[in-house]
Structures are given as C-alpha cells and as structure tokens.
Amino acid sequence: MEKDVLLINGQFPGPLIEANWGDIIRVTVNNQIFNPAEGTSMHWHGFLQKETPWYDGVPSIGQCPIAPGASFTYRFRADNYGSTWYHAHYSAQYSGGILGPMVIHGPKHVDYDFDLGPVMTGDWYHRDYFSVVKDAATTSNDFSVYVPASDNILINGKNNFNCSLASNGTKCTPNAGLSKFKFHTGKTHRLRLVNSGAAALVRFSIDGHSLQVIANDFVPIVPYETDVVILGVGQRTDVVVKAIGKPTDTYWMRSSIGFNCSRSLSKEARAVIYYDKADQSAMPNSTSHTIPDNHCGNDPLNRTTPFFPMTPNPNPDTTEIVELDLATNATGHHVWIQNGQTYRANYNNPLLLLANEKNYTFDPDWSVYNFGSNKTIRIVINNKYQSAHPMHMHGHNMYVLSEGPGYWDGKTITNPKNPQRRDTQMLRRYGHIVIQIDADNPGVWPFHCHIAWHMSMGLSINVMERPADITQMQIPMVMHQTCRDWEAYSQANVVDQIDSGI
C-alpha cells in the first residue's frame, strides 16, 4: 500500500542503534519534516537518564520541540542493557514512521547460539497520523470512529495486505513481501521482540516451537516456557527459541491481534523462518498454536520473576491513587482523564526547566504530581473504562506489585520480596495496577498510556521527583537555545496542536 510516511535516514523502521552497557550514546536529530512542517523530538525508550533527564526526549517535559530545519544532539549513557527502541514523542508522530530498534549488549544469564536481533512488530495505519488523532478525539459517539482500526500488522516493517480492502484509488501491491529469519537445526536463537505499534496488543508465536522468555523490557527474568508472548505497545520481551525442526523445514512466525482487545482490518502479520537447507522460495504450511484472544493483559505476575532480586519498601513514604476514565470535554471531544484532569502540553515551557528555576506554579493541564522529598512512591491506578492500557513509566524500572480485575484491595502484592520490574505494564480493562518506584532519579517523569491515540487524548501524568535536587542540576545551555529556536518558529508559524502534544 502506498502512503506518505515519516522516515529516519530514508528507512522504516529506522536504523538499528547498538551499544555496550555503560557506553555513551550520541545521536544528532536533524528535523527535516516539511509539507507540513512539524516540530519533533526523540525518546530513548526505557533508559533511566539518571545523569541526563533533559535528554529523555519528551517535548514540554524535558525539552522544547526541535524546530523544523533545526538540529539537536542527544548524549546519554546506556544505563540499562537488553532490547528496546527509540521513537518520536511529538504528538502521535512516531506512528507515522519515526521509530527504530536499539540493542544494548550486556551480561548473559541464559546461553544461546545465535542472536537474530530485533523483531519489531505492531499495527500500522494507512492514513496519516494527524487524521487518526482527529478521529480518536472526535465528538462522535460512534465506537468505530473514536476507536480507530488499524489497516495492517507488520513484522520488521513488512507484511502482505489484502488489496481488496484498499481505499478507492490507492495503489496497492499484493504479496509485497514478508520478513525472513534463519534457524539452524539443534541450535538456540535469541529474538528481541518489540511492540512498536500505535495501539494494538499483539500475540507473538512461532508455529511448532516453544518460546523461553528471558527478559521483559530491560529486566532479565528467571526463564520460563510459553507458546505465546503478549506485548502491549512499548513492551519488549526477549525469548530464546530452540530450533527443533529438520534442516529443510520452514515455519510461520506470527504476530496476531485479538479482536476482543484491539481493532484492525488484518488479523495477523507473518514472517518466514527458513532452516539451513530449506527452499527459500517455499512458503510454510505449519499450523498455529491455539492463541486465546480474550485476555488483554500480560502473563500473570507470579510467572515473571526478576533474575536479579530487589525488594521494595513495604511501607512507602506516600501512596497516590489515580482514577482513570474516558470523558467528554467542554467542546464535546473525547479525552482521557486521570483524577478528573486531562493532560495537555505547553511546548514553550518544559517542566524540568521550570523546576530547575524553582518555578513550581504549574497549570492543572500539565498534570504534575509533586512528590517532594519522598524516598519511595507508590501509585495505584484504577481503570474505570473498558479499554486496556500499556502504562509506561519514564526514568524507572518500576516495581509491579499488583495487577488484576477491579479495584486493588489495598493489601495483595505478588511476590513482595522480588516483584516484577519493568518500564511498561498492561493495565487491564476495568482493572488495576499497583506500581512503586524508589525516588533515586530526580526529574519530571511522564507516566502514560503508550497507545498513541490515548496519549494524544491526554492519558498521562507527570511524576516530579525530588524537586530540591532538580534546582541543583546544571542543565546544558543547548536546552535553552532549543527553546529559543522553538519560540522563534512558533511566533512566526501556527503550531497546529490538536492533541495533548505528546
């Protein structure tokens, strides 16, 4: 299907960025988005940014947007290791193509023979992201409008599409091509799964093979076996797969959508796994695992035990309860609210820079939760609506203490001595999650749903951590210059901010 896309260095997904644990990563972003011109920024998903919170890459939080025609260089430490991705964090821009994989090499806790690299999967929209955002925040009460359906599912940027579903007049190429992977009989292979889509929860599987889960997000876990890995947007899972087939075999790799959880015109993406001596032109005739589609969440917390144990404080200094719901604002548009408030960015006044200047007078639209000098912070999120949400915390690998249906009972904690840690956790429909962080990373950290359209509709809060320490930060002058450049651009041009901004 032909469509206009946003690309990084002319490719989709963008180029792989590799580093070793502890390296300094330096990336220069040149904003060449024109017709129409847009600001941009780049977020390095899952990195803690303990030394450099201003390089987290969220406009209105740690920086001003990079103006059209301008450049900005991010410089930060690879403070976690494993598999992740980078993406634009300006409006829903990343869903138009500005994203790519990252691999940070570090210690192994499970042996394997081959590293096959990133498997980027997720839903894909043929319309431009701006028009999808407009539908998601529409005044219409038609569920099929304000919950926009994707057109396809991709694996590493590829999948065939049923051209009979193409819009009138749109050029569509049938059998456009599939991604391919090579297995070696009797050997083990690491796959780095990333849900880089806009909205859909996906279920990853390989016909005839079991998956050994070894990491969730940037956290190594005690290995366990499964046939299917469930990934919300932004989540990563590393798996090791033993090649049990014959040298001439071929198998389907699948990334499927459960229509009970997500809306799409396509049911699944496929890629081909060829064994050593397989016919490279042959298509598999393998059979899929049984994949249930009625659970819109991750594996149970009691299955996911971090390999390196950490015990959270059982008596946190403070607990915040957040009620999450869908609402209609004064103009009749759909918005997401957290404790009655929806988030909206101010691109010209990044919160971190304001806090650095001891300016704590925040507009309610900025949804700042100032936790002061508290050393441990617990957040309970109760979901009052029928949508599930992949909740992503910036700046932390959060402890996930509880997850389940309904409201938290105030006492149930799964594996209190060593609970699941990760940066993105599924919040089920009409359910709850309880997360906790150690306040060891001064800054202003977004905690938001990673469904692009939900972010656009304001589903985000900002955790302000140790503001007294923020005032002592030596923030580089380039951050202020970037704001001056954006101010000059926005004074001379209308910035069409139709959504939350992130």
mmCIF file of N, CA, C and O in Angstrom, residues 6-90:
data_model
loop_
_atom_site.group_PDB
_atom_site.id
_atom_site.type_symbol
_atom_site.label_atom_id
_atom_site.label_comp_id
_atom_site.label_asym_id
_atom_site.label_seq_id
_atom_site.Cartn_x
_atom_site.Cartn_y
_atom_site.Cartn_z
ATOM 1 N N LEU A 6 6.813 9.135 7.407
ATOM 2 C CA LEU A 6 7.927 9.846 8.012
ATOM 3 C C LEU A 6 9.052 8.833 8.229
ATOM 4 O O LEU A 6 8.827 7.783 8.826
ATOM 5 N N LEU A 7 10.233 9.151 7.742
ATOM 6 C CA LEU A 7 11.332 8.192 7.761
ATOM 7 C C LEU A 7 12.551 8.739 8.493
ATOM 8 O O LEU A 7 12.737 9.959 8.588
ATOM 9 N N ILE A 8 13.373 7.827 8.995
ATOM 10 C CA ILE A 8 14.660 8.175 9.585
ATOM 11 C C ILE A 8 15.743 7.674 8.642
ATOM 12 O O ILE A 8 15.826 6.471 8.362
ATOM 13 N N ASN A 9 16.552 8.592 8.160
ATOM 14 C CA ASN A 9 17.608 8.241 7.194
ATOM 15 C C ASN A 9 17.060 7.437 6.022
ATOM 16 O O ASN A 9 17.697 6.518 5.502
ATOM 17 N N GLY A 10 15.837 7.749 5.618
ATOM 18 C CA GLY A 10 15.246 7.132 4.441
ATOM 19 C C GLY A 10 14.765 5.717 4.626
ATOM 20 O O GLY A 10 14.494 5.026 3.633
ATOM 21 N N GLN A 11 14.617 5.251 5.870
ATOM 22 C CA GLN A 11 14.217 3.860 6.044
ATOM 23 C C GLN A 11 13.185 3.694 7.156
ATOM 24 O O GLN A 11 13.048 4.536 8.040
ATOM 25 N N PHE A 12 12.442 2.592 7.055
ATOM 26 C CA PHE A 12 11.455 2.212 8.066
ATOM 27 C C PHE A 12 11.506 0.701 8.260
ATOM 28 O O PHE A 12 11.424 -0.044 7.277
ATOM 29 N N PRO A 13 11.629 0.224 9.507
ATOM 30 C CA PRO A 13 11.964 1.019 10.690
ATOM 31 C C PRO A 13 13.315 1.713 10.534
ATOM 32 O O PRO A 13 14.089 1.378 9.640
ATOM 33 N N GLY A 14 13.588 2.650 11.415
ATOM 34 C CA GLY A 14 14.844 3.375 11.364
ATOM 35 C C GLY A 14 16.034 2.480 11.649
ATOM 36 O O GLY A 14 15.881 1.309 12.012
ATOM 37 N N PRO A 15 17.248 3.002 11.488
ATOM 38 C CA PRO A 15 18.455 2.179 11.657
ATOM 39 C C PRO A 15 18.615 1.662 13.076
ATOM 40 O O PRO A 15 18.250 2.325 14.045
ATOM 41 N N LEU A 16 19.160 0.450 13.171
ATOM 42 C CA LEU A 16 19.466 -0.146 14.465
ATOM 43 C C LEU A 16 20.594 0.634 15.137
ATOM 44 O O LEU A 16 21.630 0.915 14.517
ATOM 45 N N ILE A 17 20.396 0.985 16.398
ATOM 46 C CA ILE A 17 21.436 1.594 17.218
ATOM 47 C C ILE A 17 21.919 0.544 18.205
ATOM 48 O O ILE A 17 21.134 -0.010 18.969
ATOM 49 N N GLU A 18 23.212 0.243 18.173
ATOM 50 C CA GLU A 18 23.807 -0.738 19.075
ATOM 51 C C GLU A 18 24.866 -0.085 19.949
ATOM 52 O O GLU A 18 25.568 0.830 19.520
ATOM 53 N N ALA A 19 24.963 -0.558 21.179
ATOM 54 C CA ALA A 19 25.982 -0.070 22.102
ATOM 55 C C ALA A 19 26.240 -1.148 23.142
ATOM 56 O O ALA A 19 25.511 -2.146 23.218
ATOM 57 N N ASN A 20 27.279 -0.947 23.926
ATOM 58 C CA ASN A 20 27.550 -1.802 25.074
ATOM 59 C C ASN A 20 27.077 -1.109 26.343
ATOM 60 O O ASN A 20 27.049 0.129 26.424
ATOM 61 N N TRP A 21 26.696 -1.904 27.298
ATOM 62 C CA TRP A 21 26.247 -1.386 28.594
ATOM 63 C C TRP A 21 27.303 -0.429 29.163
ATOM 64 O O TRP A 21 28.475 -0.764 29.255
ATOM 65 N N GLY A 22 26.884 0.774 29.513
ATOM 66 C CA GLY A 22 27.786 1.780 30.058
ATOM 67 C C GLY A 22 28.333 2.749 29.036
ATOM 68 O O GLY A 22 28.908 3.783 29.410
ATOM 69 N N ASP A 23 28.175 2.439 27.732
ATOM 70 C CA ASP A 23 28.642 3.361 26.692
ATOM 71 C C ASP A 23 27.868 4.677 26.739
ATOM 72 O O ASP A 23 26.728 4.731 27.211
ATOM 73 N N ILE A 24 28.482 5.720 26.196
ATOM 74 C CA ILE A 24 27.779 6.974 25.939
ATOM 75 C C ILE A 24 27.259 6.933 24.508
ATOM 76 O O ILE A 24 28.019 6.703 23.561
ATOM 77 N N ILE A 25 25.967 7.135 24.356
ATOM 78 C CA ILE A 25 25.325 7.149 23.049
ATOM 79 C C ILE A 25 25.109 8.602 22.626
ATOM 80 O O ILE A 25 24.606 9.418 23.404
ATOM 81 N N ARG A 26 25.484 8.911 21.411
ATOM 82 C CA ARG A 26 25.313 10.272 20.895
ATOM 83 C C ARG A 26 24.580 10.198 19.563
ATOM 84 O O ARG A 26 25.027 9.510 18.637
ATOM 85 N N VAL A 27 23.457 10.874 19.477
ATOM 86 C CA VAL A 27 22.635 10.862 18.266
ATOM 87 C C VAL A 27 22.218 12.289 17.936
ATOM 88 O O VAL A 27 21.678 12.997 18.793
ATOM 89 N N THR A 28 22.488 12.706 16.706
ATOM 90 C CA THR A 28 22.049 14.024 16.246
ATOM 91 C C THR A 28 20.786 13.871 15.406
ATOM 92 O O THR A 28 20.761 13.079 14.451
ATOM 93 N N VAL A 29 19.747 14.595 15.782
ATOM 94 C CA VAL A 29 18.466 14.574 15.062
ATOM 95 C C VAL A 29 18.362 15.854 14.240
ATOM 96 O O VAL A 29 18.397 16.959 14.798
ATOM 97 N N ASN A 30 18.263 15.699 12.930
ATOM 98 C CA ASN A 30 18.034 16.824 12.025
ATOM 99 C C ASN A 30 16.559 16.800 11.624
ATOM 100 O O ASN A 30 16.121 15.851 10.978
ATOM 101 N N ASN A 31 15.831 17.819 11.999
ATOM 102 C CA ASN A 31 14.399 17.854 11.709
ATOM 103 C C ASN A 31 14.175 18.382 10.294
ATOM 104 O O ASN A 31 14.210 19.586 10.051
ATOM 105 N N GLN A 32 13.915 17.457 9.393
ATOM 106 C CA GLN A 32 13.627 17.808 8.004
ATOM 107 C C GLN A 32 12.174 17.494 7.647
ATOM 108 O O GLN A 32 11.875 17.137 6.498
ATOM 109 N N ILE A 33 11.279 17.621 8.624
ATOM 110 C CA ILE A 33 9.864 17.376 8.381
ATOM 111 C C ILE A 33 9.224 18.656 7.854
ATOM 112 O O ILE A 33 9.128 19.659 8.567
ATOM 113 N N PHE A 34 8.801 18.616 6.606
ATOM 114 C CA PHE A 34 8.141 19.762 5.977
ATOM 115 C C PHE A 34 6.943 19.266 5.173
ATOM 116 O O PHE A 34 6.804 18.079 4.886
ATOM 117 N N ASN A 35 6.085 20.228 4.797
ATOM 118 C CA ASN A 35 4.901 19.952 3.947
ATOM 119 C C ASN A 35 3.975 18.888 4.536
ATOM 120 O O ASN A 35 3.734 17.858 3.902
ATOM 121 N N PRO A 36 3.401 19.086 5.707
ATOM 122 C CA PRO A 36 3.566 20.292 6.521
ATOM 123 C C PRO A 36 4.764 20.191 7.462
ATOM 124 O O PRO A 36 5.188 19.092 7.831
ATOM 125 N N ALA A 37 5.264 21.341 7.867
ATOM 126 C CA ALA A 37 6.364 21.384 8.822
ATOM 127 C C ALA A 37 5.860 21.033 10.217
ATOM 128 O O ALA A 37 4.744 21.401 10.600
ATOM 129 N N GLU A 38 6.677 20.289 10.963
ATOM 130 C CA GLU A 38 6.327 19.902 12.327
ATOM 131 C C GLU A 38 7.572 19.947 13.203
ATOM 132 O O GLU A 38 8.685 19.699 12.728
ATOM 133 N N GLY A 39 7.366 20.232 14.476
ATOM 134 C CA GLY A 39 8.435 20.024 15.431
ATOM 135 C C GLY A 39 8.625 18.537 15.648
ATOM 136 O O GLY A 39 7.851 17.702 15.156
ATOM 137 N N THR A 40 9.654 18.177 16.395
ATOM 138 C CA THR A 40 9.854 16.763 16.708
ATOM 139 C C THR A 40 10.723 16.635 17.952
ATOM 140 O O THR A 40 11.222 17.631 18.496
ATOM 141 N N SER A 41 10.877 15.421 18.415
ATOM 142 C CA SER A 41 11.811 15.077 19.488
ATOM 143 C C SER A 41 12.025 13.578 19.398
ATOM 144 O O SER A 41 11.300 12.881 18.682
ATOM 145 N N MET A 42 13.014 13.052 20.116
ATOM 146 C CA MET A 42 13.270 11.617 20.079
ATOM 147 C C MET A 42 13.405 11.092 21.502
ATOM 148 O O MET A 42 14.205 11.600 22.290
ATOM 149 N N HIS A 43 12.627 10.062 21.802
ATOM 150 C CA HIS A 43 12.657 9.428 23.125
ATOM 151 C C HIS A 43 13.381 8.100 23.037
ATOM 152 O O HIS A 43 13.183 7.321 22.098
ATOM 153 N N TRP A 44 14.213 7.832 24.046
ATOM 154 C CA TRP A 44 15.030 6.618 24.109
ATOM 155 C C TRP A 44 14.392 5.702 25.147
ATOM 156 O O TRP A 44 14.687 5.769 26.334
ATOM 157 N N HIS A 45 13.499 4.868 24.661
ATOM 158 C CA HIS A 45 12.521 4.168 25.491
ATOM 159 C C HIS A 45 13.209 3.234 26.490
ATOM 160 O O HIS A 45 13.968 2.344 26.114
ATOM 161 N N GLY A 46 12.927 3.454 27.767
ATOM 162 C CA GLY A 46 13.393 2.560 28.817
ATOM 163 C C GLY A 46 14.698 2.949 29.480
ATOM 164 O O GLY A 46 15.053 2.365 30.511
ATOM 165 N N PHE A 47 15.423 3.919 28.921
ATOM 166 C CA PHE A 47 16.659 4.348 29.575
ATOM 167 C C PHE A 47 16.329 5.234 30.770
ATOM 168 O O PHE A 47 15.394 6.043 30.734
ATOM 169 N N LEU A 48 17.103 5.092 31.823
ATOM 170 C CA LEU A 48 16.803 5.789 33.071
ATOM 171 C C LEU A 48 17.166 7.268 33.011
ATOM 172 O O LEU A 48 16.565 8.080 33.715
ATOM 173 N N GLN A 49 18.175 7.615 32.223
ATOM 174 C CA GLN A 49 18.610 9.010 32.090
ATOM 175 C C GLN A 49 18.952 9.627 33.449
ATOM 176 O O GLN A 49 18.656 10.797 33.699
ATOM 177 N N LYS A 50 19.613 8.836 34.305
ATOM 178 C CA LYS A 50 19.909 9.342 35.654
ATOM 179 C C LYS A 50 20.853 10.543 35.647
ATOM 180 O O LYS A 50 20.773 11.392 36.526
ATOM 181 N N GLU A 51 21.743 10.609 34.684
ATOM 182 C CA GLU A 51 22.664 11.735 34.604
ATOM 183 C C GLU A 51 22.145 12.854 33.710
ATOM 184 O O GLU A 51 22.640 13.981 33.777
ATOM 185 N N THR A 52 21.151 12.531 32.882
ATOM 186 C CA THR A 52 20.749 13.454 31.821
ATOM 187 C C THR A 52 19.239 13.474 31.614
ATOM 188 O O THR A 52 18.754 13.146 30.521
ATOM 189 N N PRO A 53 18.441 13.852 32.601
ATOM 190 C CA PRO A 53 16.981 13.803 32.424
ATOM 191 C C PRO A 53 16.479 14.713 31.310
ATOM 192 O O PRO A 53 15.389 14.490 30.781
ATOM 193 N N TRP A 54 17.261 15.729 30.952
ATOM 194 C CA TRP A 54 16.867 16.642 29.883
ATOM 195 C C TRP A 54 16.968 15.989 28.509
ATOM 196 O O TRP A 54 16.452 16.512 27.526
ATOM 197 N N TYR A 55 17.624 14.828 28.411
ATOM 198 C CA TYR A 55 17.733 14.134 27.131
ATOM 199 C C TYR A 55 16.751 12.971 27.005
ATOM 200 O O TYR A 55 16.898 12.105 26.132
ATOM 201 N N ASP A 56 15.744 12.929 27.872
ATOM 202 C CA ASP A 56 14.742 11.864 27.792
ATOM 203 C C ASP A 56 13.913 11.988 26.521
ATOM 204 O O ASP A 56 13.375 10.997 26.030
ATOM 205 N N GLY A 57 13.768 13.207 26.007
ATOM 206 C CA GLY A 57 13.193 13.373 24.683
ATOM 207 C C GLY A 57 11.703 13.621 24.599
ATOM 208 O O GLY A 57 11.101 13.360 23.552
ATOM 209 N N VAL A 58 11.093 14.145 25.670
ATOM 210 C CA VAL A 58 9.659 14.434 25.623
ATOM 211 C C VAL A 58 9.448 15.943 25.596
ATOM 212 O O VAL A 58 9.787 16.633 26.561
ATOM 213 N N PRO A 59 8.899 16.488 24.513
ATOM 214 C CA PRO A 59 8.672 17.933 24.462
ATOM 215 C C PRO A 59 7.654 18.357 25.502
ATOM 216 O O PRO A 59 6.699 17.628 25.785
ATOM 217 N N SER A 60 7.908 19.490 26.096
ATOM 218 C CA SER A 60 7.109 20.086 27.179
ATOM 219 C C SER A 60 7.491 19.544 28.540
ATOM 220 O O SER A 60 7.113 20.121 29.560
ATOM 221 N N ILE A 61 8.246 18.442 28.599
ATOM 222 C CA ILE A 61 8.665 17.878 29.879
ATOM 223 C C ILE A 61 10.143 18.174 30.125
ATOM 224 O O ILE A 61 10.498 18.880 31.064
ATOM 225 N N GLY A 62 11.021 17.661 29.270
ATOM 226 C CA GLY A 62 12.455 17.878 29.448
ATOM 227 C C GLY A 62 13.072 18.802 28.435
ATOM 228 O O GLY A 62 14.219 19.220 28.593
ATOM 229 N N GLN A 63 12.335 19.122 27.388
ATOM 230 C CA GLN A 63 12.883 19.957 26.321
ATOM 231 C C GLN A 63 11.758 20.632 25.558
ATOM 232 O O GLN A 63 10.589 20.259 25.678
ATOM 233 N N CYS A 64 12.128 21.642 24.757
ATOM 234 C CA CYS A 64 11.211 22.172 23.754
ATOM 235 C C CYS A 64 11.355 21.335 22.489
ATOM 236 O O CYS A 64 12.377 20.666 22.281
ATOM 237 N N PRO A 65 10.355 21.335 21.617
ATOM 238 C CA PRO A 65 10.489 20.585 20.368
ATOM 239 C C PRO A 65 11.656 21.096 19.532
ATOM 240 O O PRO A 65 12.053 22.266 19.634
ATOM 241 N N ILE A 66 12.191 20.226 18.707
ATOM 242 C CA ILE A 66 13.202 20.614 17.733
ATOM 243 C C ILE A 66 12.467 21.261 16.562
ATOM 244 O O ILE A 66 11.619 20.629 15.926
ATOM 245 N N ALA A 67 12.760 22.508 16.297
ATOM 246 C CA ALA A 67 12.032 23.252 15.275
ATOM 247 C C ALA A 67 12.341 22.706 13.875
ATOM 248 O O ALA A 67 13.419 22.150 13.639
ATOM 249 N N PRO A 68 11.418 22.847 12.939
ATOM 250 C CA PRO A 68 11.696 22.436 11.558
ATOM 251 C C PRO A 68 12.960 23.116 11.031
ATOM 252 O O PRO A 68 13.146 24.327 11.209
ATOM 253 N N GLY A 69 13.825 22.324 10.429
ATOM 254 C CA GLY A 69 15.080 22.833 9.905
ATOM 255 C C GLY A 69 16.203 22.900 10.910
ATOM 256 O O GLY A 69 17.356 23.164 10.549
ATOM 257 N N ALA A 70 15.914 22.643 12.179
ATOM 258 C CA ALA A 70 16.930 22.713 13.236
ATOM 259 C C ALA A 70 17.478 21.323 13.548
ATOM 260 O O ALA A 70 16.927 20.302 13.135
ATOM 261 N N SER A 71 18.577 21.298 14.300
ATOM 262 C CA SER A 71 19.215 20.051 14.719
ATOM 263 C C SER A 71 19.390 20.036 16.222
ATOM 264 O O SER A 71 19.474 21.095 16.866
ATOM 265 N N PHE A 72 19.455 18.849 16.790
ATOM 266 C CA PHE A 72 19.647 18.696 18.230
ATOM 267 C C PHE A 72 20.393 17.390 18.462
ATOM 268 O O PHE A 72 20.085 16.366 17.845
ATOM 269 N N THR A 73 21.377 17.418 19.373
ATOM 270 C CA THR A 73 22.162 16.228 19.664
ATOM 271 C C THR A 73 21.856 15.720 21.065
ATOM 272 O O THR A 73 21.981 16.455 22.048
ATOM 273 N N TYR A 74 21.415 14.454 21.134
ATOM 274 C CA TYR A 74 21.197 13.766 22.408
ATOM 275 C C TYR A 74 22.483 13.036 22.781
ATOM 276 O O TYR A 74 23.132 12.415 21.937
ATOM 277 N N ARG A 75 22.815 13.097 24.071
ATOM 278 C CA ARG A 75 24.010 12.407 24.563
ATOM 279 C C ARG A 75 23.673 11.819 25.933
ATOM 280 O O ARG A 75 23.426 12.550 26.898
ATOM 281 N N PHE A 76 23.655 10.491 26.020
ATOM 282 C CA PHE A 76 23.225 9.857 27.261
ATOM 283 C C PHE A 76 23.923 8.509 27.401
ATOM 284 O O PHE A 76 24.454 7.941 26.440
ATOM 285 N N ARG A 77 23.911 7.977 28.614
ATOM 286 C CA ARG A 77 24.575 6.720 28.900
ATOM 287 C C ARG A 77 23.619 5.538 28.695
ATOM 288 O O ARG A 77 22.433 5.621 29.042
ATOM 289 N N ALA A 78 24.152 4.457 28.177
ATOM 290 C CA ALA A 78 23.389 3.208 28.075
ATOM 291 C C ALA A 78 23.360 2.575 29.457
ATOM 292 O O ALA A 78 24.146 1.689 29.787
ATOM 293 N N ASP A 79 22.417 3.036 30.292
ATOM 294 C CA ASP A 79 22.409 2.658 31.707
ATOM 295 C C ASP A 79 21.621 1.379 31.979
ATOM 296 O O ASP A 79 21.573 0.905 33.108
ATOM 297 N N ASN A 80 20.961 0.840 30.976
ATOM 298 C CA ASN A 80 20.345 -0.482 31.040
ATOM 299 C C ASN A 80 20.866 -1.314 29.874
ATOM 300 O O ASN A 80 21.430 -0.757 28.920
ATOM 301 N N TYR A 81 20.672 -2.627 29.923
ATOM 302 C CA TYR A 81 21.066 -3.443 28.772
ATOM 303 C C TYR A 81 19.937 -4.381 28.393
ATOM 304 O O TYR A 81 19.098 -4.752 29.213
ATOM 305 N N GLY A 82 19.930 -4.716 27.121
ATOM 306 C CA GLY A 82 18.872 -5.561 26.586
ATOM 307 C C GLY A 82 18.326 -4.977 25.302
ATOM 308 O O GLY A 82 19.071 -4.422 24.485
ATOM 309 N N SER A 83 17.011 -5.067 25.129
ATOM 310 C CA SER A 83 16.365 -4.717 23.860
ATOM 311 C C SER A 83 15.373 -3.579 24.064
ATOM 312 O O SER A 83 14.586 -3.591 25.017
ATOM 313 N N THR A 84 15.389 -2.625 23.147
ATOM 314 C CA THR A 84 14.450 -1.516 23.252
ATOM 315 C C THR A 84 14.299 -0.835 21.901
ATOM 316 O O THR A 84 14.677 -1.377 20.856
ATOM 317 N N TRP A 85 13.764 0.376 21.921
ATOM 318 C CA TRP A 85 13.548 1.113 20.682
ATOM 319 C C TRP A 85 13.586 2.601 20.972
ATOM 320 O O TRP A 85 13.586 3.030 22.131
ATOM 321 N N TYR A 86 13.675 3.381 19.930
ATOM 322 C CA TYR A 86 13.595 4.833 20.041
ATOM 323 C C TYR A 86 12.458 5.306 19.138
ATOM 324 O O TYR A 86 12.120 4.648 18.146
ATOM 325 N N HIS A 87 11.860 6.427 19.493
ATOM 326 C CA HIS A 87 10.732 6.919 18.690
ATOM 327 C C HIS A 87 10.476 8.386 18.971
ATOM 328 O O HIS A 87 10.840 8.921 20.027
ATOM 329 N N ALA A 88 9.841 9.053 18.002
ATOM 330 C CA ALA A 88 9.418 10.439 18.197
ATOM 331 C C ALA A 88 8.406 10.489 19.337
ATOM 332 O O ALA A 88 7.650 9.548 19.559
ATOM 333 N N HIS A 89 8.415 11.610 20.065
ATOM 334 C CA HIS A 89 7.460 11.779 21.163
ATOM 335 C C HIS A 89 6.678 13.079 21.008
ATOM 336 O O HIS A 89 6.181 13.637 21.986
ATOM 337 N N TYR A 90 6.567 13.540 19.786
ATOM 338 C CA TYR A 90 5.819 14.751 19.454
ATOM 339 C C TYR A 90 4.478 14.328 18.862
ATOM 340 O O TYR A 90 4.437 13.685 17.816
#
